[in-house]
Structure formats: structure tokens, C-alpha cells
PDB file of C-alpha atoms in Angstrom:
ATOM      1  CA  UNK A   1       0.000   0.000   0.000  1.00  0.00           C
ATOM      2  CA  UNK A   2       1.574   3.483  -1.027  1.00  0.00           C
ATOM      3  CA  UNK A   3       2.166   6.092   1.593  1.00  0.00           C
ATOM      4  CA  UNK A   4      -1.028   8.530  -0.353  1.00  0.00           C
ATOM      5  CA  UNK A   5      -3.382   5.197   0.639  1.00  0.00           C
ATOM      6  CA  UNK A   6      -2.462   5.098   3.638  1.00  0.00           C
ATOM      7  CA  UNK A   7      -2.589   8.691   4.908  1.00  0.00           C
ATOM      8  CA  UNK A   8      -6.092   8.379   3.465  1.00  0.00           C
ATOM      9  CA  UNK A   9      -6.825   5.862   4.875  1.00  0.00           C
ATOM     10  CA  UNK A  10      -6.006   7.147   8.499  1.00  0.00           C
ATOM     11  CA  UNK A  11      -7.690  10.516   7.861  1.00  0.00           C
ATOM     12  CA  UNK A  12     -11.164   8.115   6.958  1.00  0.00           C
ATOM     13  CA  UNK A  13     -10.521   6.355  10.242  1.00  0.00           C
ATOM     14  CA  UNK A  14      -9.891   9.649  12.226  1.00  0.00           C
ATOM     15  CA  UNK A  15     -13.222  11.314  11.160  1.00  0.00           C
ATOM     16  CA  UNK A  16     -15.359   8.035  11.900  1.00  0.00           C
ATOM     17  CA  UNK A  17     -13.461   8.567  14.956  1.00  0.00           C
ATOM     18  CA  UNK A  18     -14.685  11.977  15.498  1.00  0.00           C
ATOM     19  CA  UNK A  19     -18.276  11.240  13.987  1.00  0.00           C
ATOM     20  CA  UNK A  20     -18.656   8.665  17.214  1.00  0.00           C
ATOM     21  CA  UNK A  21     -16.775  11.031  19.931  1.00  0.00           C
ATOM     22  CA  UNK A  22     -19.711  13.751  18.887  1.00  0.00           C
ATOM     23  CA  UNK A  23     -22.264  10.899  18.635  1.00  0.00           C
ATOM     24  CA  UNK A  24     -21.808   9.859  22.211  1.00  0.00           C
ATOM     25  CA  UNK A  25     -21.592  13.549  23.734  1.00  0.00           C
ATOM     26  CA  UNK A  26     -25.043  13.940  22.329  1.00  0.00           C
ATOM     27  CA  UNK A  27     -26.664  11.039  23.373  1.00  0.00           C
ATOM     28  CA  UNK A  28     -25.069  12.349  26.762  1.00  0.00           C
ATOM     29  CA  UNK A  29     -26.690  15.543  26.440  1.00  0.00           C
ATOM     30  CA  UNK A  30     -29.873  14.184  25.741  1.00  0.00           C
ATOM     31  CA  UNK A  31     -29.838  11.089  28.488  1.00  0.00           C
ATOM     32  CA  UNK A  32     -28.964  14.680  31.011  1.00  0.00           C
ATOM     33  CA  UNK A  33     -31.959  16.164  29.451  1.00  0.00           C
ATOM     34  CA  UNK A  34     -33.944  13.685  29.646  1.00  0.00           C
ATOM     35  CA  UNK A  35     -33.075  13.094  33.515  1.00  0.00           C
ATOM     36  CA  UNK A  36     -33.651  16.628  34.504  1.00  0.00           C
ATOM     37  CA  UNK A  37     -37.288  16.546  32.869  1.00  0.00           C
ATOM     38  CA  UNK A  38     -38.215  13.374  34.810  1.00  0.00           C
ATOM     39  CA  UNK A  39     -36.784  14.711  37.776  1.00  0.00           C
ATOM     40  CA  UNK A  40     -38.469  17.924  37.857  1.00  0.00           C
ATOM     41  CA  UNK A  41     -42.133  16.256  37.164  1.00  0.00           C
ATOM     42  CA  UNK A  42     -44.789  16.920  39.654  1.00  0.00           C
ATOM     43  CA  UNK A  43     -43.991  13.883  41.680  1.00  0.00           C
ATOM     44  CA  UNK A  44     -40.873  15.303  42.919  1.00  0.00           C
ATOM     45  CA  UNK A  45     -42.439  18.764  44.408  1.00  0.00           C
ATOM     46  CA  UNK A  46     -42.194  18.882  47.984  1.00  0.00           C
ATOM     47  CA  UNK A  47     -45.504  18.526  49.405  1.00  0.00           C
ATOM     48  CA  UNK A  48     -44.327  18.287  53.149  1.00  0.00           C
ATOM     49  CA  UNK A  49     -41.609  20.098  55.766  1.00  0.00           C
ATOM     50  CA  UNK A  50     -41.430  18.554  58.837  1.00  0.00           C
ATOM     51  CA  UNK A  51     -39.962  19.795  61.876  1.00  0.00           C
ATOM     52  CA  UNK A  52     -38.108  17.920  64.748  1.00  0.00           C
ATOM     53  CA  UNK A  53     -36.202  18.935  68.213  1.00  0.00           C
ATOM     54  CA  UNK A  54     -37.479  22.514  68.661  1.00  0.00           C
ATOM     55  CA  UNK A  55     -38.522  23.659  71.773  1.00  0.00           C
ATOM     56  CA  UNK A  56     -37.719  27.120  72.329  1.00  0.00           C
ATOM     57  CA  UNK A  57     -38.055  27.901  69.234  1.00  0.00           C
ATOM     58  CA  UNK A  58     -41.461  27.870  66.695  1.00  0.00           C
ATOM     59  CA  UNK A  59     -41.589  25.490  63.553  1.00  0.00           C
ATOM     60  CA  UNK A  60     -43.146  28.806  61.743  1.00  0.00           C
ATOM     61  CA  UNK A  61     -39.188  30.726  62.854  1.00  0.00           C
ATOM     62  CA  UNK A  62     -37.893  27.341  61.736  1.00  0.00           C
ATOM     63  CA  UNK A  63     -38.985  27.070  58.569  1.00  0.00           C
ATOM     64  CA  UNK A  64     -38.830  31.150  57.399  1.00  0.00           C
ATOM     65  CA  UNK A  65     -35.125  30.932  58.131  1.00  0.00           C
ATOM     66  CA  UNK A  66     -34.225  27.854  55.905  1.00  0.00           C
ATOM     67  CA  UNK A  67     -36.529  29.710  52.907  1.00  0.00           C
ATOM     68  CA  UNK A  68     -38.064  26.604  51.816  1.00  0.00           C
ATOM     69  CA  UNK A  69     -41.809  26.418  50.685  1.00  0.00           C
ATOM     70  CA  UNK A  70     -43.801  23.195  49.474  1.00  0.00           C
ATOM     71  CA  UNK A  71     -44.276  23.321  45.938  1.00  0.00           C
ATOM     72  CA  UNK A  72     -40.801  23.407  45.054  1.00  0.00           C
ATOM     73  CA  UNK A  73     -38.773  20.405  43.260  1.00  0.00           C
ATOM     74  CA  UNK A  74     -36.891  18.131  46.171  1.00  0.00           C
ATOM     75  CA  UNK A  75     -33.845  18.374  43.717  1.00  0.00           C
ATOM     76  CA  UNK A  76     -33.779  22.265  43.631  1.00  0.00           C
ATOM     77  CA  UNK A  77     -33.222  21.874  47.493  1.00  0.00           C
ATOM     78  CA  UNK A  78     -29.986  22.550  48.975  1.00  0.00           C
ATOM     79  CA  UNK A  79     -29.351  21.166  52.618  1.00  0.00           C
ATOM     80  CA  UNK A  80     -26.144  23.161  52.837  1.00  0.00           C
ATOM     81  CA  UNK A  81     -27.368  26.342  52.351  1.00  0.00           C
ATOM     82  CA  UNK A  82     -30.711  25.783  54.351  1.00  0.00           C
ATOM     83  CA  UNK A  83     -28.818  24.762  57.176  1.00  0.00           C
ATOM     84  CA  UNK A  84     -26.904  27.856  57.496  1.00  0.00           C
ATOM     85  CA  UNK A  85     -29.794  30.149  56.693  1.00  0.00           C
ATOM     86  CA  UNK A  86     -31.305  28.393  60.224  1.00  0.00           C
ATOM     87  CA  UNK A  87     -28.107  28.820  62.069  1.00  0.00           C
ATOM     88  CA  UNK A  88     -28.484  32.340  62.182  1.00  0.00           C
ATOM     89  CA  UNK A  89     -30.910  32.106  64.880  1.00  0.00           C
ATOM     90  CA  UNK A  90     -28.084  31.617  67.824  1.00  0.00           C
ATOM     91  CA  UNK A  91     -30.705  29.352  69.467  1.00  0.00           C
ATOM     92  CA  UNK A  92     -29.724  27.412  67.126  1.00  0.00           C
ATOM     93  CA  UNK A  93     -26.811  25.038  68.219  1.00  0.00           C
ATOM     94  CA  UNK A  94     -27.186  22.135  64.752  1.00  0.00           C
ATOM     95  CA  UNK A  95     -28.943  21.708  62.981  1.00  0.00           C
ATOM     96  CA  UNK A  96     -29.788  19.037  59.881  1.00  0.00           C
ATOM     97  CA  UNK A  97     -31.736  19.074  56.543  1.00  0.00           C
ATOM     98  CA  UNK A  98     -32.977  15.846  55.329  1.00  0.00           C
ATOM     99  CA  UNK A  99     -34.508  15.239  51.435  1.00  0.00           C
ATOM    100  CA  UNK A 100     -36.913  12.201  52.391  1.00  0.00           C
ATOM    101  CA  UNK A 101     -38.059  11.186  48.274  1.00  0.00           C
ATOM    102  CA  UNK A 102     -40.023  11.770  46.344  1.00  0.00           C
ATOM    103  CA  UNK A 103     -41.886  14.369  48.106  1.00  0.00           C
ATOM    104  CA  UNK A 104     -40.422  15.057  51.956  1.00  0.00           C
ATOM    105  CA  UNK A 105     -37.971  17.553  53.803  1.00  0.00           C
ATOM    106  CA  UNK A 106     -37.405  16.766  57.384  1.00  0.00           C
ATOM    107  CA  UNK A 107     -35.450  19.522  59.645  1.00  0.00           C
ATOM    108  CA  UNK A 108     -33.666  18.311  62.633  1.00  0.00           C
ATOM    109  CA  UNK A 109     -32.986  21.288  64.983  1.00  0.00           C
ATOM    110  CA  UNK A 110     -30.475  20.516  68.151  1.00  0.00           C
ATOM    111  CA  UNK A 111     -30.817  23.946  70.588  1.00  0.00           C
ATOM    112  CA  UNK A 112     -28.443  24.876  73.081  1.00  0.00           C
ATOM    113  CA  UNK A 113     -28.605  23.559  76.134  1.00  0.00           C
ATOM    114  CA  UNK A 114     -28.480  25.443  79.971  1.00  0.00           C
ATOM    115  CA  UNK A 115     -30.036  28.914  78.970  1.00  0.00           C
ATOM    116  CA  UNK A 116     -30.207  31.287  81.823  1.00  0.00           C
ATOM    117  CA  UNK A 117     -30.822  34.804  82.285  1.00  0.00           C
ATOM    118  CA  UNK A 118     -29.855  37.897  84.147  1.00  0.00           C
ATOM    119  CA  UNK A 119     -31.611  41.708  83.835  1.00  0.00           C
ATOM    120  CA  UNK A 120     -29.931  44.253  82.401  1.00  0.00           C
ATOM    121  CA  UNK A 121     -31.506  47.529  83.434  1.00  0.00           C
ATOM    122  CA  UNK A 122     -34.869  47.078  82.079  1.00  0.00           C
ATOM    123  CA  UNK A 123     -33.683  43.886  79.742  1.00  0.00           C
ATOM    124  CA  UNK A 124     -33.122  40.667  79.958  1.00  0.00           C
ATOM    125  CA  UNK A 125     -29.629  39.078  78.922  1.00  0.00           C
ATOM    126  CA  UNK A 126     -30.034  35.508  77.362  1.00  0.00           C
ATOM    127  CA  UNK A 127     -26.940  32.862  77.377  1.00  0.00           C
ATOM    128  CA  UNK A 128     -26.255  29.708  76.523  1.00  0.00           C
ATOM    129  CA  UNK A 129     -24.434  27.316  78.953  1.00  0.00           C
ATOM    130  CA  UNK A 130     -20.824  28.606  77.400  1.00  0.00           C
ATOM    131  CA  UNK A 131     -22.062  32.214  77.971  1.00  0.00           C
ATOM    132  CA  UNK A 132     -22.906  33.350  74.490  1.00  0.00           C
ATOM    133  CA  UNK A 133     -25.265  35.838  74.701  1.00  0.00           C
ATOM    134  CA  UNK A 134     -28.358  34.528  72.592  1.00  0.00           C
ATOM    135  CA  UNK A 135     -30.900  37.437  72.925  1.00  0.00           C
ATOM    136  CA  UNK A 136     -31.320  40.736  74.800  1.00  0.00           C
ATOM    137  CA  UNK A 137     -34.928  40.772  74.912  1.00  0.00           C
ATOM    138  CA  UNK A 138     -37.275  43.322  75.872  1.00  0.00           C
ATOM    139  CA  UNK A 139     -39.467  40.973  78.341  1.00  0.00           C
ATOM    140  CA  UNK A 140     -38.588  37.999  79.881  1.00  0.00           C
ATOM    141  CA  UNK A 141     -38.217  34.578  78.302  1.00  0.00           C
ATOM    142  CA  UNK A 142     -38.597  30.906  79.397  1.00  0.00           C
ATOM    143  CA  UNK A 143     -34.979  30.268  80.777  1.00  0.00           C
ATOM    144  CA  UNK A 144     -33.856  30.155  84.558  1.00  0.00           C
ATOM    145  CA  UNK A 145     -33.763  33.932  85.863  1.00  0.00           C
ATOM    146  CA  UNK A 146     -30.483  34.393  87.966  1.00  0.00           C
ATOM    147  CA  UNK A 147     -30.779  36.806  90.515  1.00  0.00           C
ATOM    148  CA  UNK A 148     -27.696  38.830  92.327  1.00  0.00           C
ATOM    149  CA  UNK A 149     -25.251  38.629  89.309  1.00  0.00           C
ATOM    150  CA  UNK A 150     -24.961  42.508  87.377  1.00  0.00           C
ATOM    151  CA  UNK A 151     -23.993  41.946  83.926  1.00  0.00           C
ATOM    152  CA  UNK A 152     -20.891  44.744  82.791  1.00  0.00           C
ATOM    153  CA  UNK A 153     -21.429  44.091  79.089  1.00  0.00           C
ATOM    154  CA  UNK A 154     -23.390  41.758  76.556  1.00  0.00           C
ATOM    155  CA  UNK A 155     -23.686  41.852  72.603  1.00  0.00           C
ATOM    156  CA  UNK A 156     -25.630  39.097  71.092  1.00  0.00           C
ATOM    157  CA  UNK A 157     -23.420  36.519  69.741  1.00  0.00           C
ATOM    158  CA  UNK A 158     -20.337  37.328  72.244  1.00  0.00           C
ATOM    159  CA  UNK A 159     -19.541  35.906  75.783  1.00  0.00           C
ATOM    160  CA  UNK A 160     -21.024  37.722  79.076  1.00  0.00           C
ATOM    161  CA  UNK A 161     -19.351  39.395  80.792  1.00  0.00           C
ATOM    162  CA  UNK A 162     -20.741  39.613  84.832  1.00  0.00           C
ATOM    163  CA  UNK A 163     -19.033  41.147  88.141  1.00  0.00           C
ATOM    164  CA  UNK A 164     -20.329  38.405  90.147  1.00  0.00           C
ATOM    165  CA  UNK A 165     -18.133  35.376  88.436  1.00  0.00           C
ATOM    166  CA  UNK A 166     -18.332  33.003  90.895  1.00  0.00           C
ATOM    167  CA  UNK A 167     -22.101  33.277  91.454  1.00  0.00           C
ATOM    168  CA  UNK A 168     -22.629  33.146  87.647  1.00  0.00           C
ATOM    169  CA  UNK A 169     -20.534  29.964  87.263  1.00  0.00           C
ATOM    170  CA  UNK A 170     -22.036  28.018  89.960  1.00  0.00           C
ATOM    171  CA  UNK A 171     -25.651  29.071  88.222  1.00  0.00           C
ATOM    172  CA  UNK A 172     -24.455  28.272  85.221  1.00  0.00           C
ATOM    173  CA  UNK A 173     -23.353  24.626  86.454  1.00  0.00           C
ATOM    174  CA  UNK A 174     -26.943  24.238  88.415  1.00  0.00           C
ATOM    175  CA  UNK A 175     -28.811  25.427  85.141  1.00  0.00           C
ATOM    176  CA  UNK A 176     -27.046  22.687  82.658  1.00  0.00           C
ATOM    177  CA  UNK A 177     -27.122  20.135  86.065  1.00  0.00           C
ATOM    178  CA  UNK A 178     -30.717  20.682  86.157  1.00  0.00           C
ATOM    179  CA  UNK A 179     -31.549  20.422  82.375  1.00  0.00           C
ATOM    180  CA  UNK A 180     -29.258  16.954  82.204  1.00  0.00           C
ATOM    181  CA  UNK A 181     -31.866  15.648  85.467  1.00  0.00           C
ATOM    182  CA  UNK A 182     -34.630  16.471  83.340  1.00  0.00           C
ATOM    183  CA  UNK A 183     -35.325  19.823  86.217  1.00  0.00           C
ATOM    184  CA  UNK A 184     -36.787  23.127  85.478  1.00  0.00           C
ATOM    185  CA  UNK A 185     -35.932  26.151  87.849  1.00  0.00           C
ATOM    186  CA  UNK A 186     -37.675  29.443  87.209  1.00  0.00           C
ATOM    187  CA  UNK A 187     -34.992  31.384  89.463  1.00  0.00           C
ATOM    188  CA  UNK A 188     -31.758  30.694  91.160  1.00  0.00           C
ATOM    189  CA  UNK A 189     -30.539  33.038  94.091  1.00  0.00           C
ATOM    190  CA  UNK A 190     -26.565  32.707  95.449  1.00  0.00           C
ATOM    191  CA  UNK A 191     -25.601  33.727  98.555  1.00  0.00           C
ATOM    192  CA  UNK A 192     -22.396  32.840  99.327  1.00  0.00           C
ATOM    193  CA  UNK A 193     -22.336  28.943  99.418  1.00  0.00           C
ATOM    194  CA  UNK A 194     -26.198  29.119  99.951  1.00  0.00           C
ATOM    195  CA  UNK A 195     -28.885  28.432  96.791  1.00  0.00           C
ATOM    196  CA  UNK A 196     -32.262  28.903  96.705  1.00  0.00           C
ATOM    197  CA  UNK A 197     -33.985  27.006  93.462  1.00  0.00           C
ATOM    198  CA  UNK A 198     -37.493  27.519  92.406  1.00  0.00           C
ATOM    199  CA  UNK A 199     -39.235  25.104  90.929  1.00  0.00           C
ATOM    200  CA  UNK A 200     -42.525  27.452  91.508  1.00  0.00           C
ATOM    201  CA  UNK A 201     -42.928  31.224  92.500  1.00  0.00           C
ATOM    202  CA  UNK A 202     -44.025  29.123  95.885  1.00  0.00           C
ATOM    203  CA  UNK A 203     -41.601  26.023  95.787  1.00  0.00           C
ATOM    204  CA  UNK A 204     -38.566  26.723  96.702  1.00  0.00           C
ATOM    205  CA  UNK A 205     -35.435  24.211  97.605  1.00  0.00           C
ATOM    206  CA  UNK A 206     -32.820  25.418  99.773  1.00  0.00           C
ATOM    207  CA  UNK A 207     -29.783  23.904 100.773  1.00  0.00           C
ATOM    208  CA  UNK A 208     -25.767  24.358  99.978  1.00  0.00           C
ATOM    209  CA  UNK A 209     -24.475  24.381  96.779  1.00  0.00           C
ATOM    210  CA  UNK A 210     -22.430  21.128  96.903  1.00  0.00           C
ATOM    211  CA  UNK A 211     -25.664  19.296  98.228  1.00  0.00           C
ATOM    212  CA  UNK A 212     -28.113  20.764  95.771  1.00  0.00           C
ATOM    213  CA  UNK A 213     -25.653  19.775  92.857  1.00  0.00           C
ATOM    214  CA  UNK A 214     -25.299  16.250  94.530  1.00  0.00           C
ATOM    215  CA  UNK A 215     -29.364  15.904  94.895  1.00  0.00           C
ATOM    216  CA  UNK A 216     -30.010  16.890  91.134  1.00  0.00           C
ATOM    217  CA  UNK A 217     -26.974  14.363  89.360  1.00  0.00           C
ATOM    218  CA  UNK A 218     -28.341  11.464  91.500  1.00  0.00           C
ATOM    219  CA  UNK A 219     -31.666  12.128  90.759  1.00  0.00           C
ATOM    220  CA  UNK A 220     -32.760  12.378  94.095  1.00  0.00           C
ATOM    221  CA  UNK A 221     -34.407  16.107  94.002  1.00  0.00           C
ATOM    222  CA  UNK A 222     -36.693  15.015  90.719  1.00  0.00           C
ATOM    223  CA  UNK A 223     -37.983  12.249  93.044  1.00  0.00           C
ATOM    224  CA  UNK A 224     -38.824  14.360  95.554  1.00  0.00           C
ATOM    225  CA  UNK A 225     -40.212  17.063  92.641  1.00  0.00           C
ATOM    226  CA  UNK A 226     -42.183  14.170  90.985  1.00  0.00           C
ATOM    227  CA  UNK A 227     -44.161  13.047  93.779  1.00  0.00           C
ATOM    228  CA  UNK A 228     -44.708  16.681  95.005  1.00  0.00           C
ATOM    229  CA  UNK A 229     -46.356  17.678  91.273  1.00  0.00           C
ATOM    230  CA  UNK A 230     -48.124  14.026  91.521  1.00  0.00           C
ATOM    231  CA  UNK A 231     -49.985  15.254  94.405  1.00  0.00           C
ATOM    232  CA  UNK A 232     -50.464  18.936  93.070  1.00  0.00           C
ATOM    233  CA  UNK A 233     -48.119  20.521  95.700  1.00  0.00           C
ATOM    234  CA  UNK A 234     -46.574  23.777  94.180  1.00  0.00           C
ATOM    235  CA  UNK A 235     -45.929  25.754  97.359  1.00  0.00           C
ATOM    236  CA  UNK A 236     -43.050  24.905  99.936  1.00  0.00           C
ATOM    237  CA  UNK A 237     -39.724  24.466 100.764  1.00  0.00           C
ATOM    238  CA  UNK A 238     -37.475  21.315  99.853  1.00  0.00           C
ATOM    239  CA  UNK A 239     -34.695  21.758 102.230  1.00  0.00           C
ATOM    240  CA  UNK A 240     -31.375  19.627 101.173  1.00  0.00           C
ATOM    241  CA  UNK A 241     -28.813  18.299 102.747  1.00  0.00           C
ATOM    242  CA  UNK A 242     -25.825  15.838 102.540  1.00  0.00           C
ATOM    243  CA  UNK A 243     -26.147  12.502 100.933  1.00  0.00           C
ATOM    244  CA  UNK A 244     -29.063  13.573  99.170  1.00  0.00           C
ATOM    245  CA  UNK A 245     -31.246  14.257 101.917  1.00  0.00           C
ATOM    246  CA  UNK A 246     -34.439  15.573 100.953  1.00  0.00           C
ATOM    247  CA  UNK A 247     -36.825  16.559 103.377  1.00  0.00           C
ATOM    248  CA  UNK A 248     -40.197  18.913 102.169  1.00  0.00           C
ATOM    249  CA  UNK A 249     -41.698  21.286 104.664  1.00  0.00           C
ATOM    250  CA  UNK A 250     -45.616  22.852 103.721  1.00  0.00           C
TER     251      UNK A 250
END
């Protein structure tokens, strides 16, 4: 074979070549087509957001933050970005978005844990357990008031900052104590070494600080707590002592 019939003969065999390269990138393009159409059929429009683990804060708050609506394709959702839209709300310590096909988003909020709060002039000073100031809110909110601590300085999103350290850390330790024991105190007062709890405006439990921290990791204080709201007791002191003694007086 000469060297003209041969050179030809490549050149055929590099456009068939090229004729099958373009073939396949277009049967590509259409098989991408095609699965973007069928994805973004009705079937696949959200019909459904579900919201798990809030407490403090509403599923309505929830679900304006992360900006998604039903009627919009599952696929056109982005977890990512929803997620961080939600963690603006400092209340906010994780939180996860789940696509549940064909038609279901399911949010999974984790708060933070041992809120407390302390008034600021006429305000009320929010924190988290780490002492990140969460809100400064105008009334008060449903976390444990701490009395006899003066706040020098809070900005929303920064770390307290109190006079009364040691009183604020040993709150801080009862509030997150409490919340672990499955307790609820409306308002802590330290005095020294002393602590008075409420559980009610009425029902109060008094004791040292060593002893009250004892009575709430062992579970002994719920006991006593339990049984008192079983019988539809919310006025009276629980006085503590050591070895989680618990003794109620009317």
C-alpha cells in the first residue's frame, strides 16, 4: 500500500473517529436532558416540611429561616445552604436538613442547652451554657432567671461578661445540672455557698451548693419534685442536705 493510501486511509478512520466522539456527547446531552425533565415532574415537588427537636423555638421561625416552601422540586433543594440560613438564629446550636423522596424535607434542629438569664436595666440578657449571649430581649423569656449577678457588658453573639463570676458559674453549672436531670428552675438566688432554686414562684429548695448539685446528678431532688407535682403541691420548701437528703416542709 503506497504512503497517499495510507494517509487516506487514516484521515477516513480519524473522522469516523470523530463522527462517534460527537455521537456519544449527544446522546449524553440528551440522556442529562432527559433526567432533569423526569426529575423535575410533579412527583418530585415537595408537598411536606417537617420539623423535629425545637422547643424554644417555633416550627413557623424554623422554617422562614431555611426559605423553603412546598411546591418546590426536592432536587432544587440545597441542605447546605438551608442549614446555614437556620443557624443564624443563635438558638440554634445544629442543625440538619434531610430530602426524604419523592416528596419530603425533614429539619432536625439541636438547641443549646443550659439557657439562663440575668436583667440588664430594664432587659433581659439571654446565654447559653458557654455564655454566648443569645438574645437581649425586651421581656422575659422561658430560661432560669439568675438573681444577684450585674452583667458589665453583653452583645448578642459574644460571651457575658458579669461582676459576680463566681455566682454566675455556679448558676451556670446548676442550670445545665438541672436540664441533664430532666429539672426546670424558674430562678436561682446565690448567697455565698447558699442556693435557693425555684421550681414554683411558691416552691422553693434550699440547701448548699455542693448538696443541691449532689441531689439533682443522683436524681434524688426530681424524686422528691415528681411526687410533690403528683400530688399537686406547688408551694413549699425542699430543704437539702448531705447525701441527698431531701426533706419537704408545707
Amino acid at each position: 500500500m503506497s504512503r497517499e493510501n495510507r494517509s487516506e486511509k487514516s484521515t477516513r478512520k480519524k473522522k469516523r473517529r470523530k463522527k462517534r466522539y460527537l455521537l456519544r456527547f449527544f446522546v449524553f446531552i440528551l440522556i442529562c436532558v432527559g433526567i432533569y425533565f423526569i426529575l423535575h415532574i410533579d412527583y418530585f415537588d415537595v408537598k411536606g416540611i417537617a420539623v423535629a427537636g425545637n422547643e424554644e423555638i417555633s416550627d413557623d421561625e424554623i422554617l422562614k429561616l431555611s426559605e423553603l416552601e412546598p411546591g418546590e422540586n426536592i432536587f432544587d433543594v440545597h441542605p447546605w445552604f438551608a442549614e446555614r440560613r437556620i443557624k443564624k438564629n443563635l438558638y440554634v446550636e445544629d442543625v440538619e436538613v434531610n430530602r426524604k423522596l419523592p416528596d419530603q424535607i425533614v429539619i432536625v434542629v439541636e438547641e443549646r442547652t443550659g439557657k439562663a438569664q440575668f436583667l440588664m436595666g430594664k432587659k433581659y440578657v439571654v446565654t447559653d451554657n458557654d455564655g454566648m449571649v443569645l438574645e437581649i430581649a425586651p421581656e422575659e423569656r422561658k430560661a432560669t432567671v439568675v438573681e444577684n449577678v450585674e452583667v458589665n457588658e453583653a452583645k448578642v453573639g459574644k460571651t457575658i461578661k458579669v461582676k459576680e463570676e463566681k455566682i454566675y458559674d455556679k448558676a451556670m453549672k446548676i442550670t445545665q445540672a438541672a436540664q441533664e436531670g430532666d429539672l426546670y428552675f424558674k430562678r436561682i438566688n446565690i448567697r455565698g455557698n447558699r442556693v435557693e432554686a425555684y421550681i414554683y414562684d411558691g416552691l422553693v429548695c434550699k440547701g448548699k451548693y455542693d448538696n443541691l448539685m449532689e441531689a439533682i446528678e443522683s436524681g434524688a431532688l426530681k424524686s422528691v419534685v415528681f411526687d410533690l407535682y403528683q400530688n399537686g403541691t406547688e408551694s413549699g420548701v425542699i430543704n437539702i442536705g448531705s447525701n441527698n437528703y431531701c426533706s419537704f416542709t408545707p
